[in-house]
Coordinates of N, CA and C and ligand atoms in Angstrom, one line a residue:
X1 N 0.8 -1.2 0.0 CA 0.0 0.0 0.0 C 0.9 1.3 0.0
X2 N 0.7 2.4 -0.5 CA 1.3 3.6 -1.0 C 1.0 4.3 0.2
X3 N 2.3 4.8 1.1 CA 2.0 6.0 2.3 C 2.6 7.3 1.7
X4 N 2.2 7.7 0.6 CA 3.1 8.9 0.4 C 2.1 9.8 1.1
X5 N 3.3 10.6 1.9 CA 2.9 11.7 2.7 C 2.0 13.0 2.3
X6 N 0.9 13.7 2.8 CA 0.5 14.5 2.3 C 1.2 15.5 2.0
X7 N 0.4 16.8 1.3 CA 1.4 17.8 1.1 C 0.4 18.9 2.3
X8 N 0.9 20.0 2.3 CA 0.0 21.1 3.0 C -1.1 21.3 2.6
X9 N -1.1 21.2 1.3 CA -2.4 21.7 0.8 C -3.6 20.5 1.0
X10 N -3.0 19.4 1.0 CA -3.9 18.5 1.2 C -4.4 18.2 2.2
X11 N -4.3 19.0 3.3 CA -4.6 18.6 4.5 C -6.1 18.9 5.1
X12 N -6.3 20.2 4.4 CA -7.7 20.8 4.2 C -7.9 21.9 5.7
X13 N -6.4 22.4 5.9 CA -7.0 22.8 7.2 C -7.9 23.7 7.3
X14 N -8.9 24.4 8.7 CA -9.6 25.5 8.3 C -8.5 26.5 8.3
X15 N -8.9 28.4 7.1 CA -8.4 29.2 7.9 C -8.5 29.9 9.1
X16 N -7.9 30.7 9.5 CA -7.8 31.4 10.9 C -9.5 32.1 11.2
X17 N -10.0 32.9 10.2 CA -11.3 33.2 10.5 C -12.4 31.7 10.1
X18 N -12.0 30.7 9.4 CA -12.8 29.5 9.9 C -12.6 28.8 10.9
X19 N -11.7 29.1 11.6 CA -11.2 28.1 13.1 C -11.9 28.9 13.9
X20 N -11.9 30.3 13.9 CA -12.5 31.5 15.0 C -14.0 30.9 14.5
X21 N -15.0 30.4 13.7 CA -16.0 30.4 13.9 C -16.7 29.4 13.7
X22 N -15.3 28.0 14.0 CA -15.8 26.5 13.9 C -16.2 26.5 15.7
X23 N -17.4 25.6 15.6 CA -18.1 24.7 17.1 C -16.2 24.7 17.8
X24 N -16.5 24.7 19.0 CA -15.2 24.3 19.7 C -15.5 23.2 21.0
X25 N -14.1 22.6 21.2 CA -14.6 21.3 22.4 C -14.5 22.2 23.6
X26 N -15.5 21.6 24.4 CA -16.0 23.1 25.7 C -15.1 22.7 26.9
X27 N -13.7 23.0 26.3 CA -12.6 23.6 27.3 C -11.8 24.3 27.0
X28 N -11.5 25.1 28.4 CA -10.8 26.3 28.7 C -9.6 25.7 29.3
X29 N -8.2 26.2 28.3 CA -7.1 25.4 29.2 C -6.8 26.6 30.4
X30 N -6.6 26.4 31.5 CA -5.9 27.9 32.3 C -4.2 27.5 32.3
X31 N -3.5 28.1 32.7 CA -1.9 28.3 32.9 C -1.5 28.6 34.0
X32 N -1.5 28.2 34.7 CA -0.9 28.5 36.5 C 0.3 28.6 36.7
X33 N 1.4 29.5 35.8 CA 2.7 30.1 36.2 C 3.5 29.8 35.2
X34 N 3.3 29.3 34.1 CA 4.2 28.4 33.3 C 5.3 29.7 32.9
X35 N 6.7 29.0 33.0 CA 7.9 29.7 32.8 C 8.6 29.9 31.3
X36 N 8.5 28.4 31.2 CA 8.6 28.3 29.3 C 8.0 29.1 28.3
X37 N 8.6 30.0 27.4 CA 8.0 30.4 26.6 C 7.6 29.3 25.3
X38 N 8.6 28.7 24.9 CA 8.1 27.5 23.8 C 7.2 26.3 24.9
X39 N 7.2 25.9 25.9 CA 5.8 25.4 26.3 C 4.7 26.2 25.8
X40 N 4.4 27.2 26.4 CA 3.4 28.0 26.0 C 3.4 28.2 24.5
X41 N 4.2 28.3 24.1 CA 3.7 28.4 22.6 C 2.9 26.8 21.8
X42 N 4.0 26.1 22.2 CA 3.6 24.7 22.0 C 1.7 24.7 22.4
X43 N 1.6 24.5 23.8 CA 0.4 24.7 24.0 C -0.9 25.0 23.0
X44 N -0.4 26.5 22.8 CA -1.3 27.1 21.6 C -1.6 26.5 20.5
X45 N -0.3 25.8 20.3 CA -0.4 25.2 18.9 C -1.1 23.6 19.1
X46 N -1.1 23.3 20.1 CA -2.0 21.8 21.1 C -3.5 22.8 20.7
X47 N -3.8 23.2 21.5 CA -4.9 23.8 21.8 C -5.9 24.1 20.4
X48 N -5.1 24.5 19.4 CA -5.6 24.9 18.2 C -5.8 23.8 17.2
X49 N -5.0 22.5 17.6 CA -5.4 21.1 17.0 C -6.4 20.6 17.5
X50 N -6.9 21.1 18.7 CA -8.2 20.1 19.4 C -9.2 21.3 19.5
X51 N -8.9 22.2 18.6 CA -9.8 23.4 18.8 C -11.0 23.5 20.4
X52 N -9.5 23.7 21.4 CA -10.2 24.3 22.7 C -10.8 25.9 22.2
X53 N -11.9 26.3 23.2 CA -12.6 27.3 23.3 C -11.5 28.8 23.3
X54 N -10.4 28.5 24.6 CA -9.4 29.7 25.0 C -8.6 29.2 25.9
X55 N -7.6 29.8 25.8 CA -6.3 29.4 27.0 C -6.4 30.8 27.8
X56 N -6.4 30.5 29.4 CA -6.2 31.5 30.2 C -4.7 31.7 30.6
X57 N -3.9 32.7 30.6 CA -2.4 32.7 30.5 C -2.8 34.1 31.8
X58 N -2.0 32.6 33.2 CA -1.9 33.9 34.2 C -0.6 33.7 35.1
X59 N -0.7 34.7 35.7 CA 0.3 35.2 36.2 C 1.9 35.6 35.5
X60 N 2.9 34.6 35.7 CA 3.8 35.2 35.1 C 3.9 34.4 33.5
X61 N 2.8 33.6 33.6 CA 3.2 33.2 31.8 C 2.5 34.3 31.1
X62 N 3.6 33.9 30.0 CA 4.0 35.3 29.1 C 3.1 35.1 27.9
X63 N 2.7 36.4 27.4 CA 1.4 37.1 26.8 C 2.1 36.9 25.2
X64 N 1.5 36.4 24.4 CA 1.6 37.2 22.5 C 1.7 38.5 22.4
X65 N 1.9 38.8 21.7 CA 3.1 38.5 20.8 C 4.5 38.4 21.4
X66 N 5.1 37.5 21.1 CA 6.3 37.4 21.5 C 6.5 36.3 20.7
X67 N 8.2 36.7 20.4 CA 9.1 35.5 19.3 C 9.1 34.4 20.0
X68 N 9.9 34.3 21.1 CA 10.1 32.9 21.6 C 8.4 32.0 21.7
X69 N 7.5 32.8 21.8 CA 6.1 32.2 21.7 C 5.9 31.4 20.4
X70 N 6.7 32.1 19.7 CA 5.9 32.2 18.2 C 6.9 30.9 17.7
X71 N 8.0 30.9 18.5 CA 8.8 29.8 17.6 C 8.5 28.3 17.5
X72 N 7.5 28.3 18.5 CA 6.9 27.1 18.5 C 5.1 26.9 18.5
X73 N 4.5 27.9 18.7 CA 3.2 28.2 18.4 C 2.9 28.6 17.1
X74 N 4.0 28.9 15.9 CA 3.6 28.6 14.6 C 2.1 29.7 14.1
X75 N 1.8 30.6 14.5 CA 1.0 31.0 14.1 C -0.4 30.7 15.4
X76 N -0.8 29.7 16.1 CA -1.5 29.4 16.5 C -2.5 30.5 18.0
X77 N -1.0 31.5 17.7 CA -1.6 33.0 18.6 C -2.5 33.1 18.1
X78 N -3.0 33.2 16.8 CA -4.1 34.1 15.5 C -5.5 33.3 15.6
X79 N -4.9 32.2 15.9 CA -6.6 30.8 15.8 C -6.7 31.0 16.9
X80 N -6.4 30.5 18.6 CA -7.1 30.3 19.8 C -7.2 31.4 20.5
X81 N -7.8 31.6 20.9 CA -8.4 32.8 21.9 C -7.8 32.8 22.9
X82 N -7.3 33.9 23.3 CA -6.0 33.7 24.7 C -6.9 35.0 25.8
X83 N -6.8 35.0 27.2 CA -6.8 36.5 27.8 C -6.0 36.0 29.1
X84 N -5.3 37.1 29.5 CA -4.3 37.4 30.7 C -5.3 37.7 31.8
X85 N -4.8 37.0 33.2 CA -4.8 37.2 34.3 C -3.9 37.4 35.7
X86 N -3.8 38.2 36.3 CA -2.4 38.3 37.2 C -2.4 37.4 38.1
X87 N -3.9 37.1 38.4 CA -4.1 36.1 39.7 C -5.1 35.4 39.3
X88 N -4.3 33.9 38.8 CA -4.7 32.6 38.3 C -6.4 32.4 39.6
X89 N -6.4 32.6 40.4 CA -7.6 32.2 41.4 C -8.7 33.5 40.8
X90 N -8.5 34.6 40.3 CA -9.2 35.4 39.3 C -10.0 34.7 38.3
X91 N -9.2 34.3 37.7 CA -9.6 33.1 36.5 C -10.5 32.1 36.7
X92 N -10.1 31.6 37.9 CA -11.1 30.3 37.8 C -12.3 30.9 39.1
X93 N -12.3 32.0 39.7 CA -13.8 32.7 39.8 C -14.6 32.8 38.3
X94 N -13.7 33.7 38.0 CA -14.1 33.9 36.6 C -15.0 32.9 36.1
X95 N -14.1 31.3 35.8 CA -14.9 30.4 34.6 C -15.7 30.0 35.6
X96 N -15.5 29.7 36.9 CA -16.7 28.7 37.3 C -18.0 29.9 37.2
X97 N -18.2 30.7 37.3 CA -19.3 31.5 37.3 C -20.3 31.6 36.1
X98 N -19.1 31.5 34.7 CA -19.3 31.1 33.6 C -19.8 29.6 33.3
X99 N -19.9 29.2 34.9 CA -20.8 27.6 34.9 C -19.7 26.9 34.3
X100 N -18.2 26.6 34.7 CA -17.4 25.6 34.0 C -16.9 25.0 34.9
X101 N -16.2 23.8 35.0 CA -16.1 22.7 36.1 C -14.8 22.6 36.0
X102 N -14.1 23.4 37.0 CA -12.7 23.4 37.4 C -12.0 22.6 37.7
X103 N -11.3 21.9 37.1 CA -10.1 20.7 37.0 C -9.1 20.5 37.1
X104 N -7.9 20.3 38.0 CA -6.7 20.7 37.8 C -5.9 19.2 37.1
X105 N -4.8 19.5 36.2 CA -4.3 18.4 35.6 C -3.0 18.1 36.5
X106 N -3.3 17.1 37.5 CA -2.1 17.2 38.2 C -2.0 15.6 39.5
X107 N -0.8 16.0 39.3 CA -0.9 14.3 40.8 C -1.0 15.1 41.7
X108 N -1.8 14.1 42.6 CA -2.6 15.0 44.4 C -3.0 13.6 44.5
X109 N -3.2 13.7 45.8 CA -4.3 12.5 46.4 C -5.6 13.1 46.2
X110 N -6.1 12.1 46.0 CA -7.6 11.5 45.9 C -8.0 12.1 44.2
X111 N -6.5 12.4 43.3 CA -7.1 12.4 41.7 C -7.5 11.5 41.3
X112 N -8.6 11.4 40.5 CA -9.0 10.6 39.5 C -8.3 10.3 38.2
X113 N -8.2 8.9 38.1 CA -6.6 8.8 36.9 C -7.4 9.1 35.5
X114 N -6.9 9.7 35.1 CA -7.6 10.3 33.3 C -8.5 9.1 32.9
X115 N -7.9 8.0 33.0 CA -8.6 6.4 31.7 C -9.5 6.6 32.7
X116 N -9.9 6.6 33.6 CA -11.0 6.1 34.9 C -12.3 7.6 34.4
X117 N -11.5 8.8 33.9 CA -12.9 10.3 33.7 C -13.2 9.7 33.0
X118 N -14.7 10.5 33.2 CA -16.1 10.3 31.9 C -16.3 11.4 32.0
X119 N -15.8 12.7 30.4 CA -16.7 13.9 31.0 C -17.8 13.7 30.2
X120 N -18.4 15.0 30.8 CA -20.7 14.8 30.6 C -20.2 15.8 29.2
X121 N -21.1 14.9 27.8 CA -21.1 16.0 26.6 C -21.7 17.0 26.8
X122 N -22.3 17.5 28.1 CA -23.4 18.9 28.5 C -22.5 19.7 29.4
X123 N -21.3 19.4 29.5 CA -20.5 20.3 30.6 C -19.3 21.0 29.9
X124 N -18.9 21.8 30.2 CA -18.1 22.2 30.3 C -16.1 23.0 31.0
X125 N -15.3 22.9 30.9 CA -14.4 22.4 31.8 C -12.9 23.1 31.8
X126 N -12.5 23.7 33.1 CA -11.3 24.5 32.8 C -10.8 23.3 33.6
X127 N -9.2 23.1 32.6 CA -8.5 22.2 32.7 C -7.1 23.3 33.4
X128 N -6.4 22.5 34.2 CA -5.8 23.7 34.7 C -4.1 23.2 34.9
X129 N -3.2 23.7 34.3 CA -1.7 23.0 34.1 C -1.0 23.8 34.9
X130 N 0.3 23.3 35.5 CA 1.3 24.0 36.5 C 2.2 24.5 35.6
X131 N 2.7 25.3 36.8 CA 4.6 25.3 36.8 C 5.2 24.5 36.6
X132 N 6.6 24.3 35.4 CA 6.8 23.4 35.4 C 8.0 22.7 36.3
X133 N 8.2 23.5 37.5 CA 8.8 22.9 38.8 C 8.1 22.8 39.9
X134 N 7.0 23.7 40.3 CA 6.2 23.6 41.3 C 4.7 23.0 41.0
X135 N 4.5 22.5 39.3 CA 3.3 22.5 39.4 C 1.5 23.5 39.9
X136 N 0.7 23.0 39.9 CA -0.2 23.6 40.2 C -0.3 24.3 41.7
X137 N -0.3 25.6 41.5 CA -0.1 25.9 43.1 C -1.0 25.5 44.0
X138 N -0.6 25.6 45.2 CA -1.3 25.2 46.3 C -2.8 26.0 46.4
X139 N -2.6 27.4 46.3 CA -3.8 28.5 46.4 C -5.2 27.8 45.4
X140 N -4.6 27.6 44.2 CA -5.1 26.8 43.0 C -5.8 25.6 43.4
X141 N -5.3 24.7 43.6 CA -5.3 23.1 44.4 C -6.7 23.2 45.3
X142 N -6.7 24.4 46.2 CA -7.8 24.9 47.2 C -9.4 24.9 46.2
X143 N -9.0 25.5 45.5 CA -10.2 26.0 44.4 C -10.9 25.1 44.0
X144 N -10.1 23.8 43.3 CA -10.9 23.3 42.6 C -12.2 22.2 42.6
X145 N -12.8 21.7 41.6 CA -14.2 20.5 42.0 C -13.3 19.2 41.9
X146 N -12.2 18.7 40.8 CA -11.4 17.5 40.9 C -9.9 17.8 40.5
X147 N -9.2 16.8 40.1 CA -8.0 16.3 39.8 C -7.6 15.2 39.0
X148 N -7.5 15.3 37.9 CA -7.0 14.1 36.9 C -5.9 14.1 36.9
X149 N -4.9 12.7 36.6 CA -3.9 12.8 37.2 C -3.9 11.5 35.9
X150 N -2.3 11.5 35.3 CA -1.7 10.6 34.1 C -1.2 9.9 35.0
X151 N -1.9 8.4 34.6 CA -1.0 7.4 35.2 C 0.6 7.4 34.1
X152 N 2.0 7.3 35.1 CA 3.0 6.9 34.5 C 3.7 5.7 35.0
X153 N 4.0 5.0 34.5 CA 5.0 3.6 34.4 C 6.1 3.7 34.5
X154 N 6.8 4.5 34.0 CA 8.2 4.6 34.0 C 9.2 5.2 35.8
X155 N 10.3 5.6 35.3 CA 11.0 6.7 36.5 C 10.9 7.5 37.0
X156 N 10.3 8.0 35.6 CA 10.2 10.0 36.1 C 9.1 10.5 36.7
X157 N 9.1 11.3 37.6 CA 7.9 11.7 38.6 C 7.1 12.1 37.5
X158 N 7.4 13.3 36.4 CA 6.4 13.9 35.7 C 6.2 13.9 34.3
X159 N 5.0 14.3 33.7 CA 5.7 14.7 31.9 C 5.7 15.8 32.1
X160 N 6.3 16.3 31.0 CA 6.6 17.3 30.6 C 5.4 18.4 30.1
X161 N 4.9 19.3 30.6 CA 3.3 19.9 30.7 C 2.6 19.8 29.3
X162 N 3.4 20.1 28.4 CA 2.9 19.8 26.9 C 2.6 18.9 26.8
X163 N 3.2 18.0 27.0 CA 2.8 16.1 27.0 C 1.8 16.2 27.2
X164 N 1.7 16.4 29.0 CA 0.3 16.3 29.7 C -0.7 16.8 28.9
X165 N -0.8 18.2 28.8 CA -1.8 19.2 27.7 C -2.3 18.0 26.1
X166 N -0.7 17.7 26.1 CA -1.5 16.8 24.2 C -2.2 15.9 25.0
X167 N -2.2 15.0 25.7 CA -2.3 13.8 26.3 C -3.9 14.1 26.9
X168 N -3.8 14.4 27.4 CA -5.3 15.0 28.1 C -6.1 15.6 27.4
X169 N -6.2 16.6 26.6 CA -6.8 17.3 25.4 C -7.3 16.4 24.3
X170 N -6.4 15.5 23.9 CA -6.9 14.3 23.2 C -8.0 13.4 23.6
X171 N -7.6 13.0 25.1 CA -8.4 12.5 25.6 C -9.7 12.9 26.1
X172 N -9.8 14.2 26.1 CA -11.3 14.5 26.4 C -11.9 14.8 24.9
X173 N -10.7 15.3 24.0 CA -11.5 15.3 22.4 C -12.2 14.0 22.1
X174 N -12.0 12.5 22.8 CA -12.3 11.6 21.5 C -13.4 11.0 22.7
X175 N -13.7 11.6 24.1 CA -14.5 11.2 25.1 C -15.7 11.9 24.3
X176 N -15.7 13.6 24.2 CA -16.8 14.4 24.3 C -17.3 14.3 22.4
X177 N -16.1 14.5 21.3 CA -16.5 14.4 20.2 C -17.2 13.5 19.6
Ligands
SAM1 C1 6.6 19.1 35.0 S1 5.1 19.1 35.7 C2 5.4 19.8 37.3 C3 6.1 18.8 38.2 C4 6.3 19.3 39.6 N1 7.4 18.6 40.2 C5 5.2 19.2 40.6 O1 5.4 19.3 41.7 O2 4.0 19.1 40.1 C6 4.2 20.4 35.0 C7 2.7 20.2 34.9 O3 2.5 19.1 34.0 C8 1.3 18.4 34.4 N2 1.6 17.0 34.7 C9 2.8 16.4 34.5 N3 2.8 15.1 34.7 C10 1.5 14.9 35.1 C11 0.8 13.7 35.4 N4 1.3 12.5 35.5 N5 -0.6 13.8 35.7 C12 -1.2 15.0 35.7 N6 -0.5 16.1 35.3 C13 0.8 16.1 35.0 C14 0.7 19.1 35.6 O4 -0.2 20.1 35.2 C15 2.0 19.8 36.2 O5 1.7 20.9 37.0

């Protein structure tokens, strides 16, 4: 059988004012401190393949335009809907009010391991990623309704937040779509 690889054009993607006005999967990623600027860019460009609703970018993670953003977000500033908060616990007043079911993506006791969630196709959900030394802060942690948590097998205590974000984002895309 013939795998020749597609070209660009073939791929059919939408443009940037068709992605702004395609149905989106009803989550809100937030950002709880992230230091990396290519995480964060990465992210966007995650976010924009599973067409999330908006990324909340608070505290000291760093705002568009910016190059080191851009060198790995690829344009994907222009398609996902981003807005800044100084105090991440702002934000998730904010969405829950907006009736959205605050999540944090993170190991804690008493998380629910991701393969074990069912989310409801009627809800909606801010998914919520750390620092990537401290993780999700404590103040944060307080706030929320649960905790999903990637089972790992291996050595390493953590992935790497982008992982987590593709990994999880996928997984609620092929739950809810
Ligand atoms: C590199 S980790 C932070 C590790 C840090 N040592 C800590 O105390 O949490 C960055 C972020 O990736 C996500 N993450 C990494 N591994 C995860 C896992 N196994 N389950 C859930 N979230 C994870 C979490 O959002 C975490 O805050």
């Amino acid at each position: 059988m013939d795998h020749r690889k597609l070209k660009l054009d073939e791929l059919n993607r939408a443009s940037v004012s068709e992605f702004k006005a395609q149905d989106k999967l009803p989550v809100v990623v937030v950002l709880d401190n992230v230091r990396s600027m290519h995480n964060i860019g990465s992210i966007f460009r995650t976010s924009d393949g599973f067409a999330v609703e908006k990324i909340c970018l608070c505290g000291i993670t760093a705002q568009p335009p910016h190059r080191e953003i851009e060198k790995t977000a690829l344009g994907a500033t222009q398609s996902v809907k981003w807005d800044h908060y100084v105090n991440p616990l702002e934000a998730i007043e904010h969405l829950r009010n907006e009736g959205y079911k605050i999540i944090a993506i993170e190991q804690a006791e008493n998380s629910i391991m991701l393969n074990d969630f069912i989310p409801t196709k009627t809800e909606k959900y801010a998914l919520i990623f750390g620092n990537e030394v401290n993780g999700v802060s404590d103040e944060v942690m307080q706030m929320i309704d649960s905790c999903i948590e990637i089972p790992q097998f291996g050595t390493k205590h953590s992935f790497n937040i982008v992982v987590s974000a593709g990994i999880v984002l996928w997984d609620f895309f092929s739950k809810i779509v």
